[in-house]
Amino acid sequence: MSGLRNATRHKLAALVAAGVVLTGSAPLTAAAQQPGPEPLFAPIGLARTQPSNSPPRLRLDVDQLNPRVIRSDTPQITVMGKVTNVGDRRIEQVEVRLQRGDVVTEEGKLRAAMTQPPAAEAARPPFKPVTKSLEKGASTAFTATYTLDELKLDQPGVYPLLINVNGRPEYGGSERLAGLNVLMPVLSLPGRSAPPAQVPPKVTVLWPLVDEHPRVVRQRENDRQLLLADDDLASSVQIGGRLHGLLNAVESATKQNPKLMSSLCFAIDGDLLETLQAMTNGYQVQVGDDKTVPGRGKDFARRWLDGLRSLTSGQCVIALPYADADVSALSRAGAVDLAKTSVNQGVTSVSKALEPTKPQQGVLWPVDGTVDPRALSDVGGLTPTVVLANPERLKGVKGPGPFTLGQNDRVLPIDRLTSLALAGPASAAGPVSVQNGLAALLFRSTRPGQSVLVAPPRRWTAPASELTVYLETIGRMFTDNLATASPFADLADSPEGSATALDYPEQDVAAEVPAGLIDQVSQANAVQRDLLGAMLPDDTRPVLPETLMTPVRNGLLRAASSGWRGNVEGGRQAAATAVKQLDDMRAQVKVNPPGPPIVPASSNSPIPVRITNTLPVDVLVKLVIKESAGLRPGVVQQRRIPAGNAFTDLIPVELLRSGKFTVDVQVTTPGGTQLGNISKFEITSGAYGTITVAVTSVAGGMLVLLASRRVYRRIKQRKKQEPTPA
């Protein structure tokens, strides 16, 4: 983990266009086109309206906001950062000010403040000069410090803050050029120390470790290396990468406060761990349809896995569905077995990769905390399941959570306030969302006696430095007795209330992996299930049909990953990869080309058909010959084709005519799944079929009858012409 400790710290950054908007307006999208470290977007409160086509003028990079939480020992607030002229003209009289809005003491208003920052006009201290002139492309650093008296903070609560940058562009007037909205929690003020809550809330934090989306094109098998669609996972697990930052933050924060670890529970995707483990043996990266290059992440993957095993040893771990598959979408599409496999295989893969650490049994954290009730029944069956769910989807709630659900299941409600804050709107992702998440969690600390299950975004993109600050602040809450570290197992084992059902409204259905993609996965799953049912182990080979089919099934689960939400094309490519693997497997059982035309000895002579099976398992097959105008097939028996062998079967047929004609022959599973391609057999028949013989016989009989009648009439006529003897 030495590499983790050397992780570079990311910057808080705000990039806002000169065309600022009024409070409640949409995020400033024009600024997103400008480069910058860890860009941070947010509406900036009240400002003079600018033309909609106004170009960006200034970029604001906030390196430090200190402190992140105001306590009784906080004398002042300091903002450090840098402004850069990204416009097309000089900017004069650049100045910065920290100002605040009214205190937020209600949860509803706090939620609203996260998505639509209120006006920060309650306290507006004087601006502090940054520079007299900033040329085009130039940058300058600044430090602005304000006392709590200047900000007129007078009571605990959560305050909206605005870091406001003004300037005067050349040929224009003074205006707001950039700004950043954040929430600042105030626990207590100097001289007025706040007593801890009588019953501090119990806090449990999920820590998700899952890739942005699956990347495997071909699993590692025998002497074939792993093949990935790209090498972005290597970047993610090396220093400065997203997954590296998630581990680094835990290591740094828990070293300072070991008590923090008891509140953490790692939520891990087994497909991610299997992919990284395969990378440690060397792998290839696809760079074209037929070209690959060696991957560069072998050592990065090994170090990351070693660090993960060290951190999770003896700690709480829950397994996500394999490849983070969308279990609700799969279940609703009829791929129930695939949905259940994703849950079971997720547990198996995580257990194997982190051995001897074992994940919690019977725990399901569905995407967004929402799950279709039928899907829950499908994947859980009669086994008790603990569901980490959005409490807004619970029906018939009685009492506080956790809740019993039906006879077997339990629901642990995810804290929606902190989850919404950490996810943030599209305009406030990254560092701002982490600061707002801190504000939401500290707001919860003022409500004693609650159980707070913090569920960050599944694919959290906050910088490592912000993640560390977040965890360190939670650790400080435990130290100050503002909250109690609650192990996940204790939370799961203490149901207090009850709920009658889970709701799954249309908005959750609409958020699923698109139906067209899931239907493609479901259809391919039906084929692989039928093919698997036709396979039998070969006693001479150490290969089981289930093992042989695992890469195909894993590919289908990857195609159903929730990582493809919003990226349908990527999901289709993943599905096409899995379908190709399945087609390649089916093609290994086929009818051999017939060669020269077949000349049957008689009208009911059987046709020889040779079937080849190059799979390492036996396969039950059935030959199918399509009826044609010249041939009627007989009853074909099911055959078992040995692994790696060929078998010649004699197919009973009846020829209906003579001459040359072609017949389509194919091999299928007993369930009807086509194997291999359709082969065309050419038959040259010189024999007569039964009908032809019958017609010929009847015609011959009629000819004999007519000839006999003619002879009889001639004889009779001749007798009449002969004279009568005297």
Coordinates of C-alpha atoms in Angstrom, one line a residue, residues 312-693:
T312 CA -10.7 -5.8 4.0
S313 CA -9.1 -8.5 6.2
G314 CA -11.5 -9.2 9.0
Q315 CA -13.8 -6.3 7.9
C316 CA -17.3 -6.0 6.6
V317 CA -17.7 -6.8 2.9
I318 CA -20.9 -7.2 0.8
A319 CA -20.9 -8.5 -2.7
L320 CA -22.7 -6.6 -5.5
P321 CA -24.4 -8.6 -8.2
Y322 CA -21.8 -9.9 -10.6
A323 CA -20.8 -7.1 -13.0
D324 CA -23.3 -5.0 -11.1
A325 CA -26.0 -6.6 -13.3
D326 CA -29.4 -4.9 -13.3
V327 CA -31.3 -7.7 -11.5
S328 CA -34.7 -6.0 -11.8
A329 CA -34.4 -5.6 -15.6
L330 CA -33.3 -9.2 -16.0
S331 CA -36.1 -10.5 -13.8
R332 CA -38.7 -8.5 -15.6
A333 CA -37.4 -9.7 -19.0
G334 CA -37.8 -13.3 -17.9
A335 CA -34.1 -14.1 -17.4
V336 CA -34.7 -15.2 -13.8
D337 CA -31.9 -17.7 -13.8
L338 CA -29.5 -15.1 -14.9
A339 CA -30.6 -12.6 -12.3
K340 CA -30.2 -15.2 -9.6
T341 CA -26.8 -16.2 -11.0
S342 CA -25.6 -12.6 -10.8
V343 CA -26.3 -12.5 -7.1
N344 CA -24.8 -15.9 -6.3
Q345 CA -21.8 -15.6 -8.5
G346 CA -21.1 -12.1 -7.1
V347 CA -20.7 -13.7 -3.6
T348 CA -18.6 -16.6 -4.9
S349 CA -16.2 -14.3 -6.9
V350 CA -15.7 -11.9 -4.0
S351 CA -15.1 -14.7 -1.6
K352 CA -12.5 -16.4 -3.8
A353 CA -10.6 -13.1 -4.5
L354 CA -10.5 -11.9 -0.8
E355 CA -10.1 -15.3 0.9
P356 CA -10.2 -15.8 3.8
T357 CA -12.5 -12.8 4.1
K358 CA -16.1 -13.7 3.4
P359 CA -18.8 -11.3 2.3
Q360 CA -22.1 -10.9 4.3
Q361 CA -24.6 -13.5 3.2
G362 CA -28.0 -12.7 1.8
V363 CA -27.4 -9.0 1.3
L364 CA -28.6 -7.2 -1.8
W365 CA -27.8 -3.6 -2.7
P366 CA -29.7 -3.0 -5.9
V367 CA -28.9 -0.1 -8.2
D368 CA -30.2 3.2 -6.8
G369 CA -31.6 1.3 -3.8
T370 CA -34.6 0.2 -5.9
V371 CA -35.7 -3.3 -6.8
D372 CA -38.7 -4.8 -8.4
P373 CA -40.6 -7.0 -5.8
R374 CA -40.7 -9.9 -8.2
A375 CA -37.0 -9.6 -8.8
L376 CA -36.4 -9.8 -5.0
S377 CA -38.5 -12.9 -4.8
D378 CA -36.7 -14.4 -7.8
V379 CA -33.1 -13.9 -6.5
G380 CA -33.9 -14.5 -2.8
G381 CA -36.4 -17.3 -3.0
L382 CA -37.2 -18.6 0.5
T383 CA -33.7 -17.5 1.8
P384 CA -33.9 -14.4 4.1
T385 CA -32.6 -11.4 2.2
V386 CA -31.4 -8.0 3.6
V387 CA -32.2 -5.3 1.1
L388 CA -30.4 -1.9 1.2
A389 CA -33.3 0.2 -0.2
N390 CA -34.4 3.7 -0.8
P391 CA -36.9 4.3 2.0
E392 CA -39.1 6.3 -0.3
R393 CA -40.0 3.0 -2.1
L394 CA -41.4 1.4 1.1
K395 CA -45.1 0.9 1.6
G396 CA -47.0 0.4 4.8
V397 CA -44.2 1.6 7.0
K398 CA -44.7 1.2 10.8
G399 CA -42.0 2.3 13.2
P400 CA -38.4 3.3 12.6
G401 CA -36.0 1.3 10.5
P402 CA -34.6 -1.2 9.9
F403 CA -37.8 -2.9 8.8
T404 CA -39.0 -6.4 8.4
L405 CA -40.6 -7.1 5.0
G406 CA -42.8 -10.1 4.8
Q407 CA -41.9 -13.3 6.6
N408 CA -38.2 -13.6 5.5
D409 CA -36.8 -10.3 4.3
R410 CA -35.5 -7.2 6.0
V411 CA -34.9 -3.7 4.6
L412 CA -32.1 -1.4 5.7
P413 CA -33.2 2.1 4.6
I414 CA -30.5 4.1 2.9
D415 CA -30.2 7.7 4.2
R416 CA -31.6 9.7 1.3
L417 CA -30.4 13.1 2.5
T418 CA -26.7 12.1 2.5
S419 CA -27.1 9.9 -0.6
L420 CA -28.6 12.8 -2.6
A421 CA -25.9 15.2 -1.4
L422 CA -23.0 12.8 -2.3
A423 CA -24.5 12.0 -5.7
G424 CA -25.2 15.7 -6.3
P425 CA -26.9 17.1 -9.5
A426 CA -25.0 17.0 -12.7
S427 CA -23.9 20.6 -11.9
A428 CA -22.3 19.8 -8.6
A429 CA -20.6 16.4 -9.0
G430 CA -17.2 15.8 -7.4
P431 CA -15.8 18.0 -4.6
V432 CA -18.9 20.1 -4.1
S433 CA -21.0 17.0 -3.6
V434 CA -18.5 15.8 -1.0
Q435 CA -18.7 19.0 0.9
N436 CA -22.5 19.0 0.7
G437 CA -22.4 15.3 1.8
L438 CA -20.5 16.4 4.9
A439 CA -23.1 19.1 5.6
A440 CA -25.9 16.5 5.2
L441 CA -24.3 14.0 7.6
L442 CA -23.5 16.6 10.2
F443 CA -27.1 17.8 9.9
R444 CA -28.1 14.3 10.7
S445 CA -26.0 14.4 13.9
T446 CA -28.4 17.0 15.3
R447 CA -31.2 14.4 15.1
P448 CA -30.4 12.0 17.9
G449 CA -31.2 8.3 18.0
Q450 CA -31.3 7.6 14.3
S451 CA -29.5 4.9 12.3
V452 CA -27.8 6.5 9.3
L453 CA -26.7 4.2 6.4
V454 CA -24.6 6.3 4.1
A455 CA -24.6 5.0 0.5
P456 CA -22.3 7.0 -1.8
P457 CA -22.7 6.9 -5.6
R458 CA -21.9 3.4 -6.9
R459 CA -19.3 4.8 -9.2
W460 CA -18.0 7.7 -7.1
T461 CA -15.8 10.1 -9.0
A462 CA -14.8 12.5 -6.2
P463 CA -11.0 13.2 -5.9
A464 CA -9.0 11.1 -3.5
S465 CA -8.3 14.2 -1.3
E466 CA -12.0 14.9 -0.9
L467 CA -12.7 11.3 -0.1
T468 CA -10.1 11.4 2.6
V469 CA -11.5 14.6 4.1
Y470 CA -15.0 13.0 4.1
L471 CA -13.8 10.0 6.0
E472 CA -11.6 12.0 8.4
T473 CA -14.6 14.2 9.2
I474 CA -16.7 11.1 10.0
G475 CA -13.9 9.9 12.2
R476 CA -13.9 13.2 14.0
M477 CA -17.7 12.9 14.6
F478 CA -17.1 9.6 16.4
T479 CA -14.3 11.1 18.5
D480 CA -16.5 14.1 19.4
N481 CA -19.4 11.8 20.3
L482 CA -21.5 13.4 17.6
A483 CA -22.2 10.0 16.1
T484 CA -21.5 6.3 17.0
A485 CA -19.7 3.9 14.6
S486 CA -22.2 1.2 13.9
P487 CA -20.9 -2.1 12.2
F488 CA -23.1 -3.2 9.3
A489 CA -23.9 -6.5 11.0
D490 CA -25.3 -4.8 14.1
L491 CA -27.5 -2.6 11.9
A492 CA -28.7 -5.5 9.9
D493 CA -29.6 -7.6 13.0
S494 CA -31.7 -4.9 14.7
P495 CA -35.0 -4.5 12.9
E496 CA -37.4 -2.1 14.7
G497 CA -40.2 -1.4 12.3
S498 CA -42.0 -3.1 9.5
A499 CA -43.1 -2.5 5.9
T500 CA -45.7 -4.3 3.8
A501 CA -44.2 -4.0 0.4
L502 CA -41.6 -2.4 -1.9
D503 CA -42.7 -0.1 -4.6
Y504 CA -41.2 0.0 -8.1
P505 CA -42.7 2.9 -10.0
E506 CA -42.4 3.7 -13.7
Q507 CA -39.5 6.1 -13.1
D508 CA -37.5 3.1 -11.8
V509 CA -38.5 1.1 -14.8
A510 CA -37.4 3.9 -17.1
A511 CA -34.0 4.1 -15.4
E512 CA -33.2 0.4 -16.1
V513 CA -30.8 -0.9 -18.7
P514 CA -32.9 -0.3 -21.9
A515 CA -35.4 -3.0 -22.7
G516 CA -34.0 -3.7 -26.2
L517 CA -30.6 -4.5 -24.8
I518 CA -32.0 -6.7 -22.0
D519 CA -34.2 -8.6 -24.5
Q520 CA -31.1 -9.4 -26.5
V521 CA -29.5 -10.7 -23.4
S522 CA -32.6 -12.7 -22.4
Q523 CA -32.8 -14.3 -25.8
A524 CA -29.1 -15.3 -25.8
N525 CA -29.6 -16.6 -22.3
A526 CA -32.4 -18.9 -23.4
V527 CA -30.1 -20.3 -26.1
Q528 CA -27.2 -20.9 -23.7
R529 CA -29.5 -22.5 -21.2
D530 CA -30.8 -25.0 -23.8
L531 CA -27.3 -25.7 -25.0
L532 CA -26.1 -26.3 -21.5
G533 CA -28.9 -28.8 -21.0
A534 CA -27.7 -30.7 -24.0
M535 CA -24.1 -31.0 -22.7
L536 CA -22.8 -34.0 -20.8
P537 CA -19.4 -34.4 -19.1
D538 CA -16.9 -36.6 -20.8
D539 CA -15.3 -39.1 -18.4
T540 CA -12.0 -38.8 -20.1
R541 CA -11.8 -35.0 -19.8
P542 CA -11.7 -32.8 -16.7
V543 CA -14.2 -30.2 -18.1
L544 CA -17.7 -29.8 -16.8
P545 CA -20.4 -28.3 -19.0
E546 CA -21.1 -25.6 -16.4
T547 CA -17.5 -24.5 -16.4
L548 CA -17.4 -24.4 -20.2
M549 CA -20.5 -22.2 -20.3
T550 CA -19.4 -19.8 -17.5
P551 CA -17.6 -17.3 -19.8
V552 CA -20.7 -17.0 -22.0
R553 CA -22.9 -16.5 -19.0
N554 CA -20.5 -14.0 -17.5
G555 CA -20.5 -12.1 -20.8
L556 CA -24.3 -11.9 -20.7
L557 CA -24.2 -10.5 -17.1
R558 CA -21.6 -7.9 -18.2
A559 CA -24.0 -6.9 -21.0
A560 CA -26.7 -6.4 -18.4
S561 CA -24.5 -4.3 -16.2
S562 CA -26.0 -1.1 -14.7
G563 CA -22.8 0.5 -15.9
W564 CA -24.5 0.7 -19.4
R565 CA -27.3 3.0 -18.2
G566 CA -26.8 6.0 -20.3
N567 CA -24.4 4.1 -22.7
V568 CA -26.7 1.9 -24.7
E569 CA -24.1 1.5 -27.5
G570 CA -21.5 0.1 -25.1
G571 CA -24.1 -2.3 -23.8
R572 CA -24.9 -3.5 -27.3
Q573 CA -21.3 -4.1 -28.0
A574 CA -20.9 -6.1 -24.8
A575 CA -24.0 -8.2 -25.7
A576 CA -22.7 -8.8 -29.2
T577 CA -19.4 -10.1 -27.7
A578 CA -21.3 -12.5 -25.5
V579 CA -23.5 -13.7 -28.4
K580 CA -20.5 -14.2 -30.6
Q581 CA -18.9 -16.4 -27.9
L582 CA -22.1 -18.4 -27.8
D583 CA -22.3 -18.7 -31.6
D584 CA -18.7 -19.9 -31.7
M585 CA -19.5 -22.6 -29.2
R586 CA -22.6 -23.7 -31.2
A587 CA -20.5 -23.8 -34.4
Q588 CA -18.3 -26.5 -32.9
V589 CA -21.1 -29.1 -33.3
K590 CA -21.9 -29.4 -37.0
V591 CA -22.8 -31.5 -40.0
N592 CA -19.8 -32.2 -42.1
P593 CA -20.0 -31.1 -45.8
P594 CA -21.4 -34.1 -47.7
G595 CA -18.9 -34.1 -50.6
P596 CA -20.0 -35.7 -53.9
P597 CA -23.7 -36.2 -54.6
I598 CA -25.3 -39.1 -52.8
V599 CA -26.7 -41.9 -54.9
P600 CA -29.1 -44.1 -52.9
A601 CA -29.4 -47.8 -53.8
S602 CA -33.1 -47.8 -53.4
S603 CA -36.0 -45.5 -52.7
N604 CA -35.8 -46.2 -49.0
S605 CA -32.0 -46.3 -48.5
P606 CA -30.9 -44.2 -45.5
I607 CA -28.7 -41.1 -46.1
P608 CA -25.3 -41.1 -44.2
V609 CA -24.7 -37.9 -42.3
R610 CA -21.5 -37.3 -40.4
I611 CA -21.6 -35.0 -37.3
T612 CA -18.5 -33.5 -35.7
N613 CA -18.2 -32.3 -32.1
T614 CA -15.0 -30.4 -31.3
L615 CA -16.3 -29.3 -27.8
P616 CA -14.6 -30.9 -24.8
V617 CA -17.9 -32.3 -23.6
D618 CA -20.4 -34.7 -25.0
V619 CA -23.5 -33.2 -26.7
L620 CA -27.0 -34.6 -27.2
V621 CA -28.1 -33.7 -30.7
K622 CA -30.9 -34.4 -33.1
L623 CA -30.6 -34.3 -36.9
V624 CA -33.2 -32.3 -38.8
I625 CA -33.8 -32.9 -42.5
K626 CA -36.3 -30.5 -44.1
E627 CA -39.0 -32.2 -46.2
S628 CA -38.7 -31.5 -49.9
A629 CA -40.6 -32.3 -53.1
G630 CA -38.4 -35.3 -53.7
L631 CA -37.8 -36.7 -50.2
R632 CA -39.8 -37.5 -47.1
P633 CA -37.6 -37.9 -43.9
G634 CA -38.3 -40.6 -41.4
V635 CA -38.1 -40.6 -37.6
V636 CA -34.7 -39.4 -36.4
Q637 CA -33.4 -40.6 -33.0
Q638 CA -31.5 -38.4 -30.5
R639 CA -27.8 -39.1 -30.5
R640 CA -25.0 -38.5 -28.1
I641 CA -21.9 -37.2 -29.9
P642 CA -18.7 -37.8 -27.9
A643 CA -16.3 -34.9 -27.1
G644 CA -13.8 -34.3 -29.7
N645 CA -15.2 -36.9 -32.0
A646 CA -17.3 -37.5 -35.1
F647 CA -20.3 -39.7 -35.5
T648 CA -21.9 -41.0 -38.7
D649 CA -25.7 -41.4 -38.5
L650 CA -27.9 -43.1 -41.1
I651 CA -31.0 -41.0 -41.6
P652 CA -34.1 -42.9 -42.8
V653 CA -35.7 -41.2 -45.8
E654 CA -38.1 -42.1 -48.6
L655 CA -37.4 -40.9 -52.1
L656 CA -40.5 -39.7 -53.9
R657 CA -39.0 -39.2 -57.3
S658 CA -35.9 -39.8 -59.4
G659 CA -33.5 -37.2 -60.6
K660 CA -31.2 -34.6 -58.9
F661 CA -32.3 -32.5 -55.9
T662 CA -30.9 -30.8 -52.8
V663 CA -31.9 -31.4 -49.2
D664 CA -31.1 -29.1 -46.2
V665 CA -29.7 -30.9 -43.2
Q666 CA -28.8 -29.4 -39.8
V667 CA -28.1 -30.5 -36.3
T668 CA -29.9 -29.1 -33.2
T669 CA -30.1 -29.7 -29.5
P670 CA -33.1 -31.8 -28.3
G671 CA -34.7 -28.5 -27.4
G672 CA -34.4 -27.2 -30.9
T673 CA -31.4 -24.8 -30.7
Q674 CA -29.5 -24.9 -34.0
L675 CA -25.9 -26.0 -33.9
G676 CA -23.5 -25.3 -36.7
N677 CA -24.7 -24.3 -40.2
I678 CA -27.2 -25.8 -42.5
S679 CA -25.6 -28.2 -44.9
K680 CA -27.0 -28.8 -48.4
F681 CA -26.9 -32.5 -49.5
E682 CA -27.2 -33.2 -53.3
I683 CA -29.0 -36.5 -54.0
T684 CA -29.1 -38.2 -57.4
S685 CA -31.9 -40.8 -57.5
G686 CA -32.4 -43.4 -60.2
A687 CA -34.8 -45.4 -58.1
Y688 CA -38.6 -45.1 -58.1
G689 CA -40.4 -44.2 -55.0
T690 CA -43.5 -46.1 -53.7
I691 CA -45.9 -43.8 -55.4
T692 CA -44.1 -44.1 -58.7
V693 CA -44.1 -47.9 -58.5

